[in-house]
XYZ file of C-alpha atoms in Angstrom:
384
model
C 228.761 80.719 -34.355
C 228.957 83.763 -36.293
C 232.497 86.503 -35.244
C 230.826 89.639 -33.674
C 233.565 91.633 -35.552
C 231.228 91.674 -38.375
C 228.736 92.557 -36.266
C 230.848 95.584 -34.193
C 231.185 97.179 -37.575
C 227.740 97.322 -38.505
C 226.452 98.479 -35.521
C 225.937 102.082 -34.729
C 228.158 104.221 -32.513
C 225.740 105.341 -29.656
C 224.022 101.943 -29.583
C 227.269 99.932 -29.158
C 228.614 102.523 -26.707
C 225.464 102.468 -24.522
C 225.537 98.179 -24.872
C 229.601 98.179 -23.500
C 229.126 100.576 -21.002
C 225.858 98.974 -19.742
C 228.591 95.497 -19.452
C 231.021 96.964 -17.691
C 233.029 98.098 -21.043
C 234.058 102.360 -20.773
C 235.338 103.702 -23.881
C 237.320 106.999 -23.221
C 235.778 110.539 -24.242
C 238.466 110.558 -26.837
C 237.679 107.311 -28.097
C 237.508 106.999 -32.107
C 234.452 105.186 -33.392
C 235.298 105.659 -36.807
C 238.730 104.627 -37.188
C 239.647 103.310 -40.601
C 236.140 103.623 -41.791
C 235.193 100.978 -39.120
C 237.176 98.377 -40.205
C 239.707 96.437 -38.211
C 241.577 98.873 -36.100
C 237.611 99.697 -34.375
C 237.403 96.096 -33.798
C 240.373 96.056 -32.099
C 240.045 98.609 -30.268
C 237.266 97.315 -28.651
C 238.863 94.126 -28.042
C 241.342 96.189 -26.077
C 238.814 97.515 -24.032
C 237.291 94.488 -23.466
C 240.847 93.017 -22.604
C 240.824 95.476 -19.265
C 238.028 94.121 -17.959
C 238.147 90.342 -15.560
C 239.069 87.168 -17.150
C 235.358 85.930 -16.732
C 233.557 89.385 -17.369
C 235.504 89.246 -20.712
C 234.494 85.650 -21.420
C 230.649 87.351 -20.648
C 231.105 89.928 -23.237
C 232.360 88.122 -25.885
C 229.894 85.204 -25.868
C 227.403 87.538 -25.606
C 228.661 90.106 -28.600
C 228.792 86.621 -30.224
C 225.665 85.132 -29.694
C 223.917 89.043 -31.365
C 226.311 88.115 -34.232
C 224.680 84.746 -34.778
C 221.055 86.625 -34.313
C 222.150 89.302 -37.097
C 220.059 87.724 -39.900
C 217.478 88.796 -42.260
C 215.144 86.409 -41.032
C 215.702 87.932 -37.071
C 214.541 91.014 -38.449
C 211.156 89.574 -39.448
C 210.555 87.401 -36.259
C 211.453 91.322 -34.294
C 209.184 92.765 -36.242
C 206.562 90.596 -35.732
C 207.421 90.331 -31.499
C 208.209 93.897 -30.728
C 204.678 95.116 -32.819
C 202.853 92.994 -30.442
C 204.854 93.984 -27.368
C 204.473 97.639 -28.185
C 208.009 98.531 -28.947
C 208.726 100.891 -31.727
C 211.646 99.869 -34.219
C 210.705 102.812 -36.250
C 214.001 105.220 -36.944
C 216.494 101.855 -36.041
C 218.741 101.548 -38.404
C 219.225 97.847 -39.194
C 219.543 94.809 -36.792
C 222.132 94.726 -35.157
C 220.875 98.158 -33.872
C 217.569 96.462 -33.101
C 219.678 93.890 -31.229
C 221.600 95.852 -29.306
C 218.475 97.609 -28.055
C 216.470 94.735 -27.092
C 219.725 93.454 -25.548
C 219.722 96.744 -22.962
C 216.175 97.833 -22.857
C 213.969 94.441 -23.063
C 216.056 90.994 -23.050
C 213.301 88.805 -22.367
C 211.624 90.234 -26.022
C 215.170 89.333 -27.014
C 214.958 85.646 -25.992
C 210.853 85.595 -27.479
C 212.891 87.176 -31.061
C 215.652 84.721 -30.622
C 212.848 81.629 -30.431
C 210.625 82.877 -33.016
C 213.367 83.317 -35.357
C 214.796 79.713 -34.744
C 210.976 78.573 -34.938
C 210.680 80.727 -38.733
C 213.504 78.486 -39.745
C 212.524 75.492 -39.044
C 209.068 76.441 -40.395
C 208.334 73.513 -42.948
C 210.952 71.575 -41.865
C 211.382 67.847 -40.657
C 210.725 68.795 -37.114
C 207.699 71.053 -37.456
C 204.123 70.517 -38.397
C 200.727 72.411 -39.197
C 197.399 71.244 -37.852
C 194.233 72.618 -40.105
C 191.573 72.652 -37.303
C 187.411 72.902 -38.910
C 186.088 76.654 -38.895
C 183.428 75.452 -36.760
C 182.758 78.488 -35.312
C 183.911 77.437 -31.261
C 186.417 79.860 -29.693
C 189.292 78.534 -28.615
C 190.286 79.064 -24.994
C 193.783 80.500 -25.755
C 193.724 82.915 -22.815
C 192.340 80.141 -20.269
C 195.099 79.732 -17.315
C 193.983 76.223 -16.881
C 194.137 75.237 -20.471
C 197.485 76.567 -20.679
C 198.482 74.771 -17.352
C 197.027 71.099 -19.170
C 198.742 71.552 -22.419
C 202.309 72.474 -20.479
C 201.767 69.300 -18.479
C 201.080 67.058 -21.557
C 204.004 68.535 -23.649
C 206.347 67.525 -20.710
C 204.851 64.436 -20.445
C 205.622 63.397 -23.787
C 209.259 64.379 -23.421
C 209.361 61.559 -21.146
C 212.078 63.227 -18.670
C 211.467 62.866 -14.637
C 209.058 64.691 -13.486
C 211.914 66.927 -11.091
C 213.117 68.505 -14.108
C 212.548 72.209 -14.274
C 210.128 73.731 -16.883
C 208.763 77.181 -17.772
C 206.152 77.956 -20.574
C 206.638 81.817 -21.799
C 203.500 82.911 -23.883
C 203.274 85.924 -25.999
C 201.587 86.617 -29.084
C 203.531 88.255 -32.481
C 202.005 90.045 -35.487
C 202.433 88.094 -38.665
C 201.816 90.682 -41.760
C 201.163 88.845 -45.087
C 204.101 89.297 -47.105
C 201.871 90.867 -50.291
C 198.748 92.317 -48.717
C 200.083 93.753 -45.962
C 197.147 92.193 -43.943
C 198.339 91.540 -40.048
C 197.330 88.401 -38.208
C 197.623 88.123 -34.312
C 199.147 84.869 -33.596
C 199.598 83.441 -30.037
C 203.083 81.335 -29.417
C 204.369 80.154 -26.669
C 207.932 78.471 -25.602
C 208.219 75.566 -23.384
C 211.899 75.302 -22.113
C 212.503 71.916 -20.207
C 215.526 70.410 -18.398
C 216.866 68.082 -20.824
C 219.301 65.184 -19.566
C 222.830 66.620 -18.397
C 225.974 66.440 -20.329
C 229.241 66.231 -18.930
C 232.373 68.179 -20.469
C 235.706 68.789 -19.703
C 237.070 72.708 -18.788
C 239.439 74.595 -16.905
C 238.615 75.089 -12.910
C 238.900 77.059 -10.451
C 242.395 75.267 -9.920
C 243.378 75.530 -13.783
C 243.553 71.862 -14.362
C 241.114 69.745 -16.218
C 237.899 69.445 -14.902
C 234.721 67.626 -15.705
C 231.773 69.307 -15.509
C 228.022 68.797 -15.452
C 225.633 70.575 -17.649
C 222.033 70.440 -17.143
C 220.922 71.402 -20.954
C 217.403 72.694 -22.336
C 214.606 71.270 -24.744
C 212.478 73.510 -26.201
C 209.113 73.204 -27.864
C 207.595 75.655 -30.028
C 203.935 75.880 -30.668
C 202.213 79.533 -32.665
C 198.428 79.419 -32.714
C 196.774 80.977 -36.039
C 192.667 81.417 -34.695
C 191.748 83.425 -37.144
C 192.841 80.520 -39.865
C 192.240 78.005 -37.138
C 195.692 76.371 -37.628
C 198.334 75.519 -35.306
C 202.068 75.090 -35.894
C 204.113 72.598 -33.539
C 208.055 72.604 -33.827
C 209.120 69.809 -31.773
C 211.996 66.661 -32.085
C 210.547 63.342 -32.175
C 208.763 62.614 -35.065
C 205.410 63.305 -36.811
C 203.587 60.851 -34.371
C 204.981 63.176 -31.530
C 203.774 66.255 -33.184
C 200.312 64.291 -33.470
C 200.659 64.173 -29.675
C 201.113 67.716 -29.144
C 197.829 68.274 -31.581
C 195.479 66.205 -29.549
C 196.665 67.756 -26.286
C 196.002 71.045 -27.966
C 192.943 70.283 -29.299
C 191.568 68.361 -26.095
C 192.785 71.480 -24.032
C 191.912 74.600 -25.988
C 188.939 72.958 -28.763
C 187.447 70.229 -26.541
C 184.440 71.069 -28.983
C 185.702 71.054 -32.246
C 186.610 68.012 -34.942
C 190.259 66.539 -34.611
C 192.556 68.744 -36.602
C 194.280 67.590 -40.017
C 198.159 68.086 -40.590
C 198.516 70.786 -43.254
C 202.278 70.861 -43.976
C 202.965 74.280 -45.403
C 206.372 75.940 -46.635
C 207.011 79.218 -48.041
C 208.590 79.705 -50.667
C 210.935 82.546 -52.148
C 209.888 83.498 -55.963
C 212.235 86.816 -56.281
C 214.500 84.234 -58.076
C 212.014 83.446 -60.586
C 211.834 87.300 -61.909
C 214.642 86.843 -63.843
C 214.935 83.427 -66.551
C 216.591 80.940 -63.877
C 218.847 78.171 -65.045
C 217.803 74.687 -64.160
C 220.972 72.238 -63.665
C 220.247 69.003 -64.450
C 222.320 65.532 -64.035
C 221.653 62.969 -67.081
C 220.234 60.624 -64.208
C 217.362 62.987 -63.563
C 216.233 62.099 -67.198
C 215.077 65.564 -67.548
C 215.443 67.151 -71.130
C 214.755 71.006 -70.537
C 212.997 73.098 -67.315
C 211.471 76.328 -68.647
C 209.249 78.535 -66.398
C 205.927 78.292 -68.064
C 203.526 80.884 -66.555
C 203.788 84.104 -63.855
C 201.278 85.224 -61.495
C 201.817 88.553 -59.998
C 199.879 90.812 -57.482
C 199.513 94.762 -57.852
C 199.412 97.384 -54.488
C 196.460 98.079 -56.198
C 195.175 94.850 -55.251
C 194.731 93.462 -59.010
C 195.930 89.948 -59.756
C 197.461 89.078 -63.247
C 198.786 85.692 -64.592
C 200.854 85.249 -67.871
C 201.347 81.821 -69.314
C 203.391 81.218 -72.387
C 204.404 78.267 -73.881
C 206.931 77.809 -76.470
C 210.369 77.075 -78.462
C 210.693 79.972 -80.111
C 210.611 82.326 -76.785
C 211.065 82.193 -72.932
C 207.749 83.652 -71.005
C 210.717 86.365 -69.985
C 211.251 87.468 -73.219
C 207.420 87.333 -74.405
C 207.256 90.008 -71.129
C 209.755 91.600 -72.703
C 208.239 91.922 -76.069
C 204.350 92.365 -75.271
C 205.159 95.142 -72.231
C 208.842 96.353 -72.028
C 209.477 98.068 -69.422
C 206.236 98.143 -68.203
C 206.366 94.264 -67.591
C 205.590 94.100 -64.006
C 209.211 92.060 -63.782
C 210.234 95.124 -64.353
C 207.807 97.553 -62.659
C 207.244 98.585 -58.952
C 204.146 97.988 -57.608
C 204.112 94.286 -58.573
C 205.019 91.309 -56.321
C 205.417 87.607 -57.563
C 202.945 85.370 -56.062
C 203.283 82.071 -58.108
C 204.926 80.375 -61.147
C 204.550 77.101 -63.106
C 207.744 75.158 -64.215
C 207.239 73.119 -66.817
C 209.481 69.857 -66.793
C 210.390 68.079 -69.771
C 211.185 64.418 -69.007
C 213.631 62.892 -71.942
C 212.101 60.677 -74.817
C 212.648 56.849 -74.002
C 213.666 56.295 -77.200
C 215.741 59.358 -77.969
C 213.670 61.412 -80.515
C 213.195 65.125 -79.939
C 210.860 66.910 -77.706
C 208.490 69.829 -78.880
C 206.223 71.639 -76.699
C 203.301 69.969 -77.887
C 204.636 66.733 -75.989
C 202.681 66.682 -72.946
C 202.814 63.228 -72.232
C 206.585 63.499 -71.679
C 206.222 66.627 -69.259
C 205.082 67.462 -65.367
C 203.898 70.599 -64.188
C 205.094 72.114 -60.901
C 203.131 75.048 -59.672
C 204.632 77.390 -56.869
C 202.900 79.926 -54.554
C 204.186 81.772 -51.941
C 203.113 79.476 -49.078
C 202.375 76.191 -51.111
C 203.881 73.623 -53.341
C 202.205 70.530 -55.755
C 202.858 68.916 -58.699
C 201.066 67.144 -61.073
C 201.683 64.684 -63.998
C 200.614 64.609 -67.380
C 198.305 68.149 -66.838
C 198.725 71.459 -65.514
C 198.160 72.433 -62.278
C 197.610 76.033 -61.778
């Protein structure tokens, strides 16, 4: 877990102070929230403060000011973004997040814990626990908003965590506001959390008697569903394997699309191409039996809303520096205005039996096109 002192010095004077005091922590009038350029003696200082306060009140603080820490993350940003727009709560004029943080933290913690899941959902987003679920464009409705629906699918999800049926549970549903990354085009998406009592663990700590005690602690499962209607796909985070996750599709689908074709799984990942703006290096073990990687073609999308695609192959130049030469600093590498959508890499396998490679070797080559929410290869042809 990440050190809130990091986190103490980033975050803004009035927002901090209003986040102590509201936990019980009162810094003087006089106090000096600038001290050293808020570097160590602020942190500190606040740790002295903190230090006034009850043994278990300061044991509160802390693991709170910690657990913002661990939020603090580009990627918590996003998943606030896309909560608060569809809760209604400006972040306009906030200046960064740990500010955002500390406000949800006073003024709306349960949108914290919705930011907290859909961040740790975003993450796992194309990973070995998560899966997509293409459903037809039939034209049926789904029944997204039906109580009893909702009710079924919460009952099937538990079910297939196999845990007694005493166990707690509670199902939070909200929807977010996805906004596509180059358009700018915003996409409601419903989500919702299912928190279950997972089987207790037992640890040792210090009791009320300060001796070692063992303890029992009744932990939580979550799983994390976000329902695209408008693309008709459904994303499932959940342990236990892909034929789990087919689980949680049929009880979706029997639930909220009684009338509609079984969905197909539709694995999707997205994929950062900022690195690909500048000629990347491609390391290579002689295992791999890869001669040369060389990024082979650009595709690039204008504000304007034109699309443009640049392919170059060749010895003699990179596709960077045939940019370079054809446009200058009016490349759109260069030029605002112009996001990277997609990119080939071209893959040069080495000869079997040692003889050079030219570019006109296509036998010896594989073609790996990237987009921003796709991946696929293909051998012996492009694939663009």
């Amino acid at each position: 877990m990440a050190s809130f002192s990091g986190f103490i010095r980033k975050s803004p004077d009035a927002r901090l102070a209003v986040f102590l005091n509201a936990k019980g922590v009162h810094a003087p009038d006089d106090f000096n929230w600038q001290s050293e350029g808020r570097g160590t003696k602020l942190v500190n200082d606040i740790n002295g403060l903190i230090a006034e306060l009850p043994e278990g009140t300061q044991d509160r603080v802390k693991a709170e000011l910690d657990h913002l820490a661990s939020l603090a993350t580009p990627q918590t940003m996003t998943a606030a973004e896309q909560v608060c727009t569809a809760q209604r709560i400006d972040l306009e004029g906030l200046q960064g997040i740990q500010d955002v943080l500390l406000m949800l933290a006073i003024d709306h913690p349960k949108t914290l814990e919705r930011v907290a899941a859909q961040a740790s959902l975003m993450q796992r987003t194309g990973g070995k626990n998560w899966s997509a679920f293409q459903f037809e464009d039939d034209g049926e409705p789904w029944a997204l908003g039906d109580d009893i629906a909702r009710a079924g699918f919460v009952t099937d999800a538990i079910a297939l965590l196999n845990l007694p049926e005493h166990r707690k549970r509670e199902a939070d549903w909200y929807t977010s506001i996805r906004v596509h990354p180059i358009t700018g085009e915003e996409t409601e998406v419903l989500q919702a959390t299912i928190y279950v009592e997972a089987r207790a663990e037992s640890e040792l700590t210090f009791g009320p008697s300060e001796g070692l005690e063992r303890q029992v602690f009744q932990r939580v499962l979550e799983v994390g569903i976000a329902c695209n209607a408008k693309e008709r796909i459904v994303e499932i985070c959940a342990n236990g394997g892909k034929k789990i996750r087919d689980q949680y599709a049929s009880s979706f689908a029997k639930h909220f699309a009684p009338q509609s074709a079984p969905p197909v799984e539709a694995p999707r990942r997205d994929v950062l191409l900022n690195a690909l703006l500048s000629n990347p290096s491609f390391p290579t073990e002689p295992a791999d039996g890869i001669a040369k990687v060389q990024v082979s073609s650009l595709e690039f999308y204008s504000v304007g809303g034109g699309f443009a695609r640049f392919e170059h192959l060749g010895d003699d130049e990179t596709i960077y520096q045939f940019l370079e030469r054809q446009f200058g600093a009016q490349s759109p590498i260069h030029s605002t205005g112009w996001t990277i959508t997609g990119a080939t890499l071209r893959i040069m396998q080495t000869p079997e039996d040692g003889t050079g490679l030219s570019v006109s070797d296509d036998n010896q080559c594989r073609f790996l096109t990237i987009s921003g929410d796709r991946f696929n290869a293909a051998q012996h042809g492009r694939c663009c």
